[in-house]
Amino acid sequence: MQASLKLNTLHHVGDVDQRIFGGFAEHIGRCIYEGIYDPESPLSNKEGFRIDVIDALKKLRMPIMRYPGGNFVSCYDWKEGIGPRSKRPAHPDFAWKSIEPNTFGTDEFMQWCNLAQTQPMMAINLGTKGAEEAAALLEYCNMPAGTYWADKRAENGHKQPYGVKLWCLGNEMDGPWQAGHVPAEEYARRADQAGKIMRGLDDTIELVACGSSGRGMATYLAYDRITLEYCWDSVTYVSAHRYSQNHRNDTAWFLAEGVEIDRVIEDYAGLFTYVRGLKRSEKKVYLSFDEWNVWYKNHEADGKWTKAPHLLEEVYNLEDALVCAQYLNSFIRRADVVKVACIAQIVNVIAPLLTSSDGLLVQSSFYPFQLMAEHCSGRSLAPILTCPTYTAGERGETPLVDVSATLNESGDLAVFLVNRSQSESITLEVSFQDASITCISGIDILSGNDPKAANTWENPNQLMPRAGVAHLTDGKAVVELPALSFTALRGSITLK
Ligand code: AHR
C-alpha cells in the first residue's frame, strides 16, 4: 500500500511545549514505595531512591512530574509527610485502601525530582482540605525562609525555596469516587478561593483546574464549563484525563483510539474559545492532559490495608504501545491547545516500568515515548496525509496511518508514524512543498506480528525498537512502515 505525507514549513500550529512529555507519580500501589523509593533494594542509593528507575526515566526526558495524586491527594495531609521520619504518622489511605507510611513526602519528592532531572507539578487536596492548607503548602514550597511554614522547610534541611511553578487545584473532583467530590459550582468556588490565595502569595505560579475525569462522565464538559467560567481569571489550564480500553478485544477498533483522543482535544478547544468569548477576554486557557494511558487489564484497586500493595500493575503489549504513540501524536498535532500532559503513571502502576526488588522491566509503551520525547523539537507541522482507510467499527473510516511532525529552527525534522494495519506494510513518501529533505539521520521502528506480544521478566527484550531504512530521492524520503508499527523518522531540510 502507498501513502503520502506533504508538509510545508509555514503550515504549522506553533511550538510544541515539551511539557507534553510529563509524568505522574502517585502514592498508590508500588509507585512510590518499591518503585521510586525502596531503601531495602540493592538498586537504591543511600537516600533510598531507586537509581535504575531514575536512569530509565531520564531517558524519557520528562520535564514535569505530577505528584502526589490522583485520587490519593484528595485525602492527603502533606504535613504528615515532612520532618523527621520517626515522627511521621502512618495513615489508612481512603482512595486505595492501603497504608500510607508517610516515609516519602514533599521534601523527598523534591530531592528525587532533582535527581531525575524533572520539575514538580504539585496537586493540592481540595477534597478534605481547602485554601488554608493549600496556602500553607505553597508557603512551604515557594516562600523564602522567615515565615512559619517556610521556616519549617529550612528546619527540615531545605533553606532554599523549591519554586514549584505548576499546581493542580485538586483531582477529578467531578467523580463520585473522589474524597470530597462536589458539584461543579462548589468545586469552582473551592478552586478559585485556593487559587487566588496561592497566586496572591506567588504570582509566578500557574494553576490547573480540574476538568472532567473522562468523556464518559454525564457531566463531561458541563463540569469544565462551570468551573472555567468561575475560575477564568485564576487558572491557565483545565485538566483532561483519558484511559484507553480494549475490553472487547478488537484490535482494529482499539487502534483507532487516536480519533477519540483528537475528539477530546477538539471538545476542549471549543470550550476554551466559548468561555473566552463569553468573557470578552484576551486571555488564553490551555489543556493539561495530565492523566493518559492504556488501562483496562488490571483493576485491582483494593490494597487490603497493606503498604505498597500490587495495584493496577498493567502489562503493556504492542497494540497498547501503538495507542500510547497516538496520544503523543495527538498532543503534538494540537500543540496549540495541549501545553501539558502526563503519562499515568511512571512506575509499577499503569506504567512503562515495572520493578522487582532487584530488577527493572521496560514495557513496550516506554519506547514510543522515549523516541518522541528525544526527537520532538520546535514547531508542530500540519500534516497533509493521503493514505488508505479502514473501518474501525463504529469509529468509522479511519486512516491507516496516524502521524505528527515537528521542525526546529536548525532544520531538524522529526516524523512520528503509526501504521494501524495488522497485515499490510505501507510505503510512505514524505515531502515538503517549500523545502527539500537533505538527509535522513535516523529511523527507529517498533513493530511485531502479534498485537498482544509483551515484554516479560522471562523475555524482557521481545519488543524493542530496531533501526529502519529510508530512501532519499529528489528531496523526498520514502520509508516502509511495517504492519502494526510505530516509526520515528529524523532528518534535515533546506528551504527551496
Ligand atoms: O491513575 C490512577 C487513578 O486514575 C488516579 O488516581 C485518578 O486520578 C484516576 O481516576
Coordinates of C-alpha atoms and ligand atoms in Angstrom, one line a residue:
M1 CA 0.0 0.0 0.0
Q2 CA 1.1 3.5 -0.7
A3 CA 0.6 6.7 1.2
S4 CA 2.0 10.3 1.1
L5 CA 2.7 12.9 3.7
K6 CA 3.0 16.5 2.5
L7 CA 4.4 19.2 4.7
N8 CA 5.1 22.9 4.4
T9 CA 7.4 24.8 6.8
L10 CA 4.9 27.6 7.0
H11 CA 1.9 25.4 7.7
H12 CA 2.2 24.8 11.4
V13 CA 0.3 25.2 14.7
G14 CA 3.1 26.7 16.7
D15 CA 5.8 25.3 19.0
V16 CA 5.3 22.1 20.9
D17 CA 5.5 22.6 24.6
Q18 CA 7.9 19.9 25.8
R19 CA 5.8 19.6 29.0
I20 CA 3.5 17.3 27.0
F21 CA 6.2 14.7 27.9
G22 CA 5.3 14.8 31.6
G23 CA 4.9 12.0 34.1
F24 CA 2.8 11.3 37.1
A25 CA 3.8 9.7 40.4
E26 CA 1.0 9.0 42.9
H27 CA 1.0 7.4 46.3
I28 CA -0.7 4.3 45.1
G29 CA 0.3 0.6 45.0
R30 CA 4.0 0.3 44.3
C31 CA 4.6 3.6 42.5
I32 CA 6.3 5.5 45.3
Y33 CA 7.1 2.6 47.7
E34 CA 9.1 -0.1 45.9
G35 CA 9.1 2.0 42.7
I36 CA 10.7 5.3 43.4
Y37 CA 11.6 4.8 47.0
D38 CA 12.9 1.5 48.3
P39 CA 15.6 1.7 51.0
E40 CA 15.8 -2.1 51.2
S41 CA 16.7 -2.6 47.5
P42 CA 20.3 -3.1 46.5
L43 CA 19.5 -0.9 43.5
S44 CA 18.8 2.2 45.7
N45 CA 21.1 5.0 46.7
K46 CA 21.8 6.0 50.2
E47 CA 18.6 8.1 50.3
G48 CA 16.6 5.1 49.3
F49 CA 15.8 6.2 45.7
R50 CA 15.9 3.5 43.1
I51 CA 18.7 4.6 40.8
D52 CA 17.7 2.2 38.0
V53 CA 14.3 3.8 37.9
I54 CA 15.8 7.3 37.8
D55 CA 18.2 6.3 35.0
A56 CA 15.3 4.8 32.9
L57 CA 13.1 7.8 33.5
K58 CA 15.9 10.2 32.4
K59 CA 15.7 8.5 29.0
L60 CA 12.1 9.7 28.8
R61 CA 13.2 13.3 29.4
M62 CA 10.1 14.2 31.4
P63 CA 10.2 18.0 32.1
I64 CA 7.5 17.8 34.7
M65 CA 6.2 15.2 37.3
R66 CA 2.7 15.4 38.7
Y67 CA 2.5 14.5 42.4
P68 CA 1.2 13.2 44.9
G69 CA -2.1 12.1 43.2
G70 CA -4.5 11.3 41.7
N71 CA -7.3 10.1 44.0
F72 CA -4.8 9.9 46.8
V73 CA -4.3 13.7 47.1
S74 CA -8.0 14.3 47.9
C75 CA -7.5 12.8 51.4
Y76 CA -3.8 13.6 51.9
D77 CA -2.4 15.7 54.7
W78 CA 1.0 16.9 53.3
K79 CA 2.1 18.0 56.8
E80 CA 2.3 14.3 57.8
G81 CA 4.9 13.7 55.2
I82 CA 7.5 16.2 56.4
G83 CA 10.0 16.4 59.2
P84 CA 11.9 13.6 61.0
R85 CA 10.7 10.2 59.6
S86 CA 10.4 8.8 63.1
K87 CA 7.7 11.3 63.9
R88 CA 5.6 10.9 60.8
P89 CA 2.4 9.0 61.3
A90 CA 1.2 6.1 59.2
H91 CA -2.4 6.5 58.0
P92 CA -5.0 4.5 56.1
D93 CA -5.5 5.8 52.6
F94 CA -9.1 6.1 51.6
A95 CA -8.5 6.1 47.8
W96 CA -6.6 2.8 47.5
K97 CA -7.4 1.1 50.8
S98 CA -3.7 1.0 51.6
I99 CA -1.5 2.0 54.5
E100 CA 0.4 5.3 53.8
P101 CA 3.6 5.2 55.9
N102 CA 4.5 8.8 55.1
T103 CA 8.2 8.0 54.9
F104 CA 8.2 9.7 51.4
G105 CA 6.8 13.2 51.3
T106 CA 7.2 16.6 49.8
D107 CA 10.9 17.0 50.6
E108 CA 11.8 13.6 49.4
F109 CA 9.8 14.2 46.2
M110 CA 11.7 17.5 45.5
Q111 CA 15.0 15.8 46.1
W112 CA 14.0 12.9 43.8
C113 CA 12.9 15.4 41.1
N114 CA 16.4 16.9 41.2
L115 CA 18.0 13.6 40.6
A116 CA 15.5 12.6 37.9
Q117 CA 16.0 15.9 36.2
T118 CA 12.4 16.9 36.2
Q119 CA 10.3 19.7 37.8
P120 CA 7.5 19.1 40.3
M121 CA 3.9 19.7 39.3
M122 CA 2.1 19.6 42.7
A123 CA -1.5 18.8 43.3
I124 CA -3.3 20.2 46.3
N125 CA -6.0 18.5 48.3
L126 CA -9.4 20.1 47.6
G127 CA -11.3 17.0 48.7
T128 CA -11.0 17.1 52.5
K129 CA -8.9 20.3 52.8
G130 CA -9.1 23.7 51.3
A131 CA -7.5 27.1 50.7
E132 CA -5.7 27.4 54.0
E133 CA -3.9 24.1 53.7
A134 CA -3.0 24.9 50.1
A135 CA -1.6 28.2 51.0
A136 CA 0.5 26.6 53.7
L137 CA 1.9 24.1 51.2
L138 CA 2.6 26.9 48.8
E139 CA 4.4 28.8 51.6
Y140 CA 6.4 25.6 52.5
C141 CA 7.4 25.1 48.9
N142 CA 7.9 28.5 47.4
M143 CA 8.4 31.2 50.0
P144 CA 11.8 32.4 51.4
A145 CA 12.6 31.4 55.0
G146 CA 11.2 33.9 57.6
T147 CA 7.6 32.7 57.9
Y148 CA 6.2 29.7 59.8
W149 CA 6.0 27.1 57.0
A150 CA 9.0 28.3 55.1
D151 CA 11.0 28.1 58.3
K152 CA 9.8 24.5 58.8
R153 CA 11.2 23.7 55.3
A154 CA 14.5 25.3 56.3
E155 CA 14.5 23.3 59.6
N156 CA 13.9 20.2 57.5
G157 CA 17.2 20.9 55.7
H158 CA 16.0 22.9 52.7
K159 CA 16.7 26.6 53.1
Q160 CA 16.1 27.5 49.5
P161 CA 12.5 27.5 48.3
Y162 CA 11.7 24.9 45.7
G163 CA 9.9 27.3 43.4
V164 CA 7.2 25.0 42.2
K165 CA 5.6 26.6 39.1
L166 CA 2.7 24.3 38.2
W167 CA -0.1 23.5 40.6
C168 CA -3.2 21.3 40.2
L169 CA -6.3 22.5 42.1
G170 CA -7.4 19.1 43.3
N171 CA -8.0 15.9 41.3
E172 CA -11.1 14.6 39.4
M173 CA -13.5 16.5 41.6
D174 CA -16.3 15.5 39.2
G175 CA -16.0 11.8 40.2
P176 CA -18.3 10.3 42.9
W177 CA -15.3 8.1 43.9
Q178 CA -13.3 11.1 44.8
A179 CA -12.9 12.1 48.5
G180 CA -14.8 15.4 48.9
H181 CA -16.4 15.1 45.4
V182 CA -18.8 18.1 44.9
P183 CA -20.9 19.5 42.1
A184 CA -19.1 21.9 39.7
E185 CA -20.5 25.0 41.3
E186 CA -19.0 24.1 44.7
Y187 CA -15.7 22.9 43.3
A188 CA -15.3 26.1 41.3
R189 CA -15.6 28.1 44.4
R190 CA -13.1 26.0 46.3
A191 CA -10.7 26.1 43.4
D192 CA -11.0 29.8 42.9
Q193 CA -10.5 30.6 46.6
A194 CA -7.4 28.4 46.9
G195 CA -6.1 29.6 43.6
K196 CA -6.5 33.3 44.5
I197 CA -4.6 32.9 47.7
M198 CA -1.9 30.8 46.2
R199 CA -1.3 33.3 43.4
G200 CA -1.5 36.1 45.9
L201 CA 1.5 34.5 47.7
D202 CA 3.4 33.7 44.5
D203 CA 2.2 35.3 41.3
T204 CA 4.7 33.3 39.2
I205 CA 2.8 30.1 39.6
E206 CA 0.3 28.6 37.0
L207 CA -2.8 26.8 38.0
V208 CA -4.7 23.8 36.6
A209 CA -8.4 23.5 37.3
C210 CA -9.9 20.0 37.4
G211 CA -11.9 19.2 34.3
S212 CA -13.9 16.1 33.7
S213 CA -12.3 12.8 34.6
G214 CA -13.4 11.3 31.3
R215 CA -15.6 11.7 28.3
G216 CA -18.0 9.0 29.7
M217 CA -19.0 11.2 32.6
A218 CA -22.6 12.6 32.5
T219 CA -21.2 16.0 33.4
Y220 CA -18.4 15.9 30.7
L221 CA -17.7 19.5 29.6
A222 CA -20.5 20.9 31.7
Y223 CA -18.4 20.5 34.8
D224 CA -15.5 22.0 32.9
R225 CA -17.6 24.9 31.6
I226 CA -19.0 25.9 35.0
T227 CA -15.6 25.7 36.6
L228 CA -13.9 27.6 33.9
E229 CA -16.5 30.4 33.8
Y230 CA -16.0 30.8 37.6
C231 CA -12.2 30.5 37.7
W232 CA -11.3 32.1 34.4
D233 CA -9.1 34.8 36.0
S234 CA -7.1 32.5 38.2
V235 CA -6.4 29.4 36.1
T236 CA -4.2 28.8 33.0
Y237 CA -5.1 25.2 32.3
V238 CA -8.0 22.8 32.6
S239 CA -7.2 19.2 33.1
A240 CA -8.4 16.2 31.0
H241 CA -8.0 12.6 31.8
R242 CA -8.4 9.5 29.5
Y243 CA -7.6 5.9 29.8
S244 CA -8.0 3.8 26.7
Q245 CA -9.5 0.3 26.9
N246 CA -9.7 -2.7 24.7
H247 CA -12.3 -4.7 26.7
R248 CA -13.9 -6.0 23.5
N249 CA -10.5 -7.4 22.3
D250 CA -10.9 -5.7 18.9
T251 CA -7.5 -4.6 17.8
A252 CA -8.8 -2.7 14.7
W253 CA -11.2 -0.7 16.8
F254 CA -8.7 -0.1 19.6
L255 CA -6.0 1.1 17.2
A256 CA -8.4 3.9 16.1
E257 CA -8.1 5.4 19.6
G258 CA -6.4 8.5 18.1
V259 CA -9.7 9.5 16.6
E260 CA -11.2 9.7 20.1
I261 CA -8.2 11.5 21.6
D262 CA -8.4 14.1 18.9
R263 CA -12.1 14.5 19.7
V264 CA -11.4 15.2 23.3
I265 CA -8.9 17.8 22.5
E266 CA -11.3 19.3 19.9
D267 CA -14.0 19.4 22.6
Y268 CA -11.8 21.4 24.9
A269 CA -10.6 23.7 22.2
G270 CA -14.2 24.6 21.6
L271 CA -14.9 25.1 25.3
F272 CA -12.0 27.4 25.8
T273 CA -13.0 29.5 22.8
Y274 CA -16.6 29.7 24.0
V275 CA -15.7 30.8 27.6
R276 CA -13.1 33.3 26.2
G277 CA -15.8 34.8 24.0
L278 CA -18.3 34.9 26.9
K279 CA -15.8 36.7 29.0
R280 CA -14.7 39.1 26.2
S281 CA -11.2 38.1 27.3
E282 CA -7.8 38.3 25.6
K283 CA -6.5 35.6 27.9
K284 CA -5.9 32.1 26.7
V285 CA -6.5 28.9 28.6
Y286 CA -4.9 25.6 27.6
L287 CA -5.4 21.9 28.1
S288 CA -3.4 19.9 30.7
F289 CA -3.9 16.3 29.7
D290 CA -2.5 15.2 33.0
E291 CA -3.6 11.6 33.1
W292 CA -3.5 9.5 29.9
N293 CA -2.6 5.9 29.2
V294 CA -4.0 2.5 28.3
W295 CA -5.6 0.9 31.3
Y296 CA -8.2 -1.9 31.4
K297 CA -6.5 -5.2 32.1
N298 CA -5.7 -4.8 35.8
H299 CA -8.3 -3.1 38.0
E300 CA -7.0 -4.3 41.4
A301 CA -7.6 -1.2 43.4
D302 CA -8.0 -2.6 46.9
G303 CA -4.8 -2.5 48.9
K304 CA -6.4 -4.5 51.7
W305 CA -4.8 -2.1 54.2
T306 CA -1.3 -3.1 53.4
K307 CA 1.8 -1.0 52.5
A308 CA 2.8 -0.9 48.8
P309 CA 0.3 -3.5 47.6
H310 CA 0.5 -4.7 43.9
L311 CA -2.3 -2.4 42.4
L312 CA -3.0 -1.7 38.8
E313 CA 0.2 -3.5 37.6
E314 CA -0.9 -3.4 33.9
V315 CA 1.2 -5.3 31.4
Y316 CA 1.6 -3.4 28.1
N317 CA 1.7 -5.1 24.7
L318 CA 2.4 -3.9 21.2
E319 CA -1.1 -2.6 20.5
D320 CA -1.0 -0.6 23.7
A321 CA 2.3 0.9 22.7
L322 CA 0.8 2.0 19.4
V323 CA -2.1 3.6 21.2
C324 CA 0.3 5.4 23.5
A325 CA 2.1 6.8 20.5
Q326 CA -1.2 8.1 19.2
Y327 CA -1.8 10.1 22.4
L328 CA 1.6 11.8 21.8
N329 CA 0.8 12.3 18.1
S330 CA -2.5 14.0 19.0
F331 CA -0.8 16.3 21.6
I332 CA 1.8 17.3 19.1
R333 CA -0.7 17.9 16.3
R334 CA -2.7 20.1 18.7
A335 CA 0.3 21.9 20.2
D336 CA -1.9 25.0 20.1
V337 CA -4.3 23.5 22.7
V338 CA -2.3 21.0 24.7
K339 CA 0.6 22.5 26.7
V340 CA 0.9 20.0 29.5
A341 CA 0.4 16.2 29.6
C342 CA 1.4 13.5 32.0
I343 CA 1.5 9.8 31.3
A344 CA -0.2 8.0 34.2
Q345 CA 1.9 6.7 35.7
I346 CA 5.7 6.3 35.7
V347 CA 6.5 3.1 37.6
N348 CA 4.7 -0.2 38.6
V349 CA 1.2 1.4 38.5
I350 CA -0.1 1.5 34.9
A351 CA 3.4 2.4 33.9
P352 CA 6.1 1.8 31.3
L353 CA 8.4 0.5 34.0
L354 CA 8.0 -2.4 36.5
T355 CA 10.3 -3.1 39.4
S356 CA 11.2 -6.2 41.4
S357 CA 13.4 -5.8 44.4
D358 CA 16.5 -6.3 42.2
G359 CA 15.4 -5.7 38.6
L360 CA 13.6 -3.4 36.2
L361 CA 11.4 -4.4 33.3
V362 CA 10.9 -1.9 30.5
Q363 CA 7.5 -2.3 28.9
S364 CA 6.5 -1.7 25.2
S365 CA 4.9 1.7 26.0
F366 CA 8.3 3.1 27.0
Y367 CA 9.8 3.1 23.5
P368 CA 7.5 5.4 21.5
F369 CA 7.6 7.9 24.5
Q370 CA 11.4 7.7 24.6
L371 CA 11.8 8.3 20.8
M372 CA 9.2 11.1 20.7
A373 CA 10.5 12.9 23.8
E374 CA 14.0 12.7 22.4
H375 CA 13.3 13.9 18.9
C376 CA 10.2 16.1 19.0
S377 CA 11.5 19.7 18.7
G378 CA 10.3 23.0 17.5
R379 CA 7.0 23.6 15.6
S380 CA 4.3 21.2 15.1
L381 CA 3.8 21.0 11.3
A382 CA 0.3 20.4 10.0
P383 CA 0.4 17.1 8.2
I384 CA -1.4 16.6 4.9
L385 CA -1.8 12.9 4.7
T386 CA -3.1 10.8 1.9
C387 CA -3.5 7.2 2.8
P388 CA -5.9 4.2 2.7
T389 CA -8.5 3.9 5.3
Y390 CA -10.2 1.0 7.1
T391 CA -13.4 0.6 9.0
A392 CA -12.8 0.7 12.8
G393 CA -16.2 -0.4 14.0
E394 CA -18.5 2.5 15.0
R395 CA -15.4 4.7 14.9
G396 CA -15.9 4.6 11.2
E397 CA -13.5 5.1 8.3
T398 CA -10.1 5.7 9.9
P399 CA -6.8 6.5 8.1
L400 CA -4.4 3.6 8.4
V401 CA -1.6 6.0 9.3
D402 CA -1.5 8.3 12.3
V403 CA 1.2 11.0 12.1
S404 CA 2.7 14.1 13.7
A405 CA 5.7 16.0 12.6
T406 CA 8.0 18.7 14.1
L407 CA 10.6 21.0 12.7
N408 CA 13.0 23.1 14.7
E409 CA 14.9 26.3 13.8
S410 CA 18.0 24.3 12.8
G411 CA 16.0 22.5 10.2
D412 CA 15.8 19.2 12.2
L413 CA 12.7 17.3 11.1
A414 CA 11.0 14.5 13.2
V415 CA 8.1 12.5 11.8
F416 CA 6.2 10.0 14.1
L417 CA 4.1 7.4 12.4
V418 CA 1.8 4.6 13.5
N419 CA 0.7 2.1 10.9
R420 CA -2.6 0.7 12.2
S421 CA -2.9 -2.1 9.7
Q422 CA -2.5 -5.5 11.1
S423 CA -1.5 -7.1 7.9
E424 CA -0.1 -4.6 5.4
S425 CA 3.0 -2.6 5.3
I426 CA 2.7 0.9 3.9
T427 CA 5.2 2.7 1.6
L428 CA 5.1 6.3 2.7
E429 CA 6.6 9.2 0.7
V430 CA 7.4 12.3 2.8
S431 CA 7.9 15.6 1.0
F432 CA 7.8 19.4 1.6
Q433 CA 6.1 21.9 -0.6
D434 CA 8.7 24.5 0.1
A435 CA 11.8 22.5 1.1
S436 CA 13.9 19.5 0.3
I437 CA 14.7 16.8 2.7
T438 CA 18.5 16.7 2.6
C439 CA 19.4 13.8 4.9
I440 CA 17.8 11.1 6.9
S441 CA 19.6 11.0 10.3
G442 CA 17.8 8.1 11.8
I443 CA 14.8 5.7 11.8
D444 CA 13.6 3.6 14.7
I445 CA 10.8 1.2 14.3
L446 CA 8.8 -0.7 17.0
S447 CA 6.8 -3.4 15.4
G448 CA 5.8 -7.1 15.5
N449 CA 3.3 -9.6 14.2
D450 CA 1.4 -10.1 17.4
P451 CA -0.5 -7.2 18.8
K452 CA -0.6 -9.0 22.1
A453 CA 3.2 -9.6 22.4
A454 CA 4.7 -8.0 25.5
N455 CA 8.0 -7.8 27.3
T456 CA 8.1 -10.1 30.3
W457 CA 10.6 -10.8 33.1
E458 CA 11.5 -14.0 31.2
N459 CA 11.7 -12.3 27.8
P460 CA 12.3 -8.7 28.5
N461 CA 13.5 -7.6 25.1
Q462 CA 10.8 -9.0 22.9
L463 CA 9.6 -5.5 22.0
M464 CA 12.3 -3.0 21.3
P465 CA 12.9 -0.5 18.5
R466 CA 15.1 -1.5 15.7
A467 CA 16.8 0.6 13.1
G468 CA 14.9 1.1 9.8
V469 CA 15.9 2.5 6.4
A470 CA 14.6 5.3 4.2
H471 CA 15.5 6.3 0.7
L472 CA 16.0 9.8 -0.3
T473 CA 15.4 11.0 -3.9
D474 CA 14.7 14.5 -5.2
G475 CA 14.4 15.9 -1.7
K476 CA 11.7 13.4 -0.8
A477 CA 12.0 10.5 1.7
V478 CA 10.4 7.1 1.2
V479 CA 10.0 4.9 4.2
E480 CA 8.5 1.5 4.7
L481 CA 6.0 1.3 7.6
P482 CA 5.6 -2.4 8.7
A483 CA 2.2 -3.6 9.7
L484 CA 1.5 -2.8 13.4
S485 CA 4.3 -0.4 13.8
F486 CA 5.5 2.8 15.3
T487 CA 8.2 4.7 13.3
A488 CA 10.3 7.7 14.4
L489 CA 12.0 9.2 11.3
R490 CA 14.5 12.0 11.7
G491 CA 16.2 14.1 9.0
S492 CA 17.1 17.6 8.0
I493 CA 15.6 20.0 5.4
T494 CA 16.7 23.1 3.5
L495 CA 14.3 25.6 2.1
K496 CA 13.8 25.6 -1.7
Ligands
AHR1 O1 -4.0 7.0 37.8 C1 -4.9 6.2 38.6 C2 -6.1 7.0 39.0 O2 -6.9 7.3 37.9 C3 -5.8 8.3 39.6 O3 -5.6 8.3 40.9 C4 -7.1 9.1 39.3 O4 -7.0 10.4 39.2 C5 -7.7 8.4 38.1 O5 -9.0 8.1 38.3

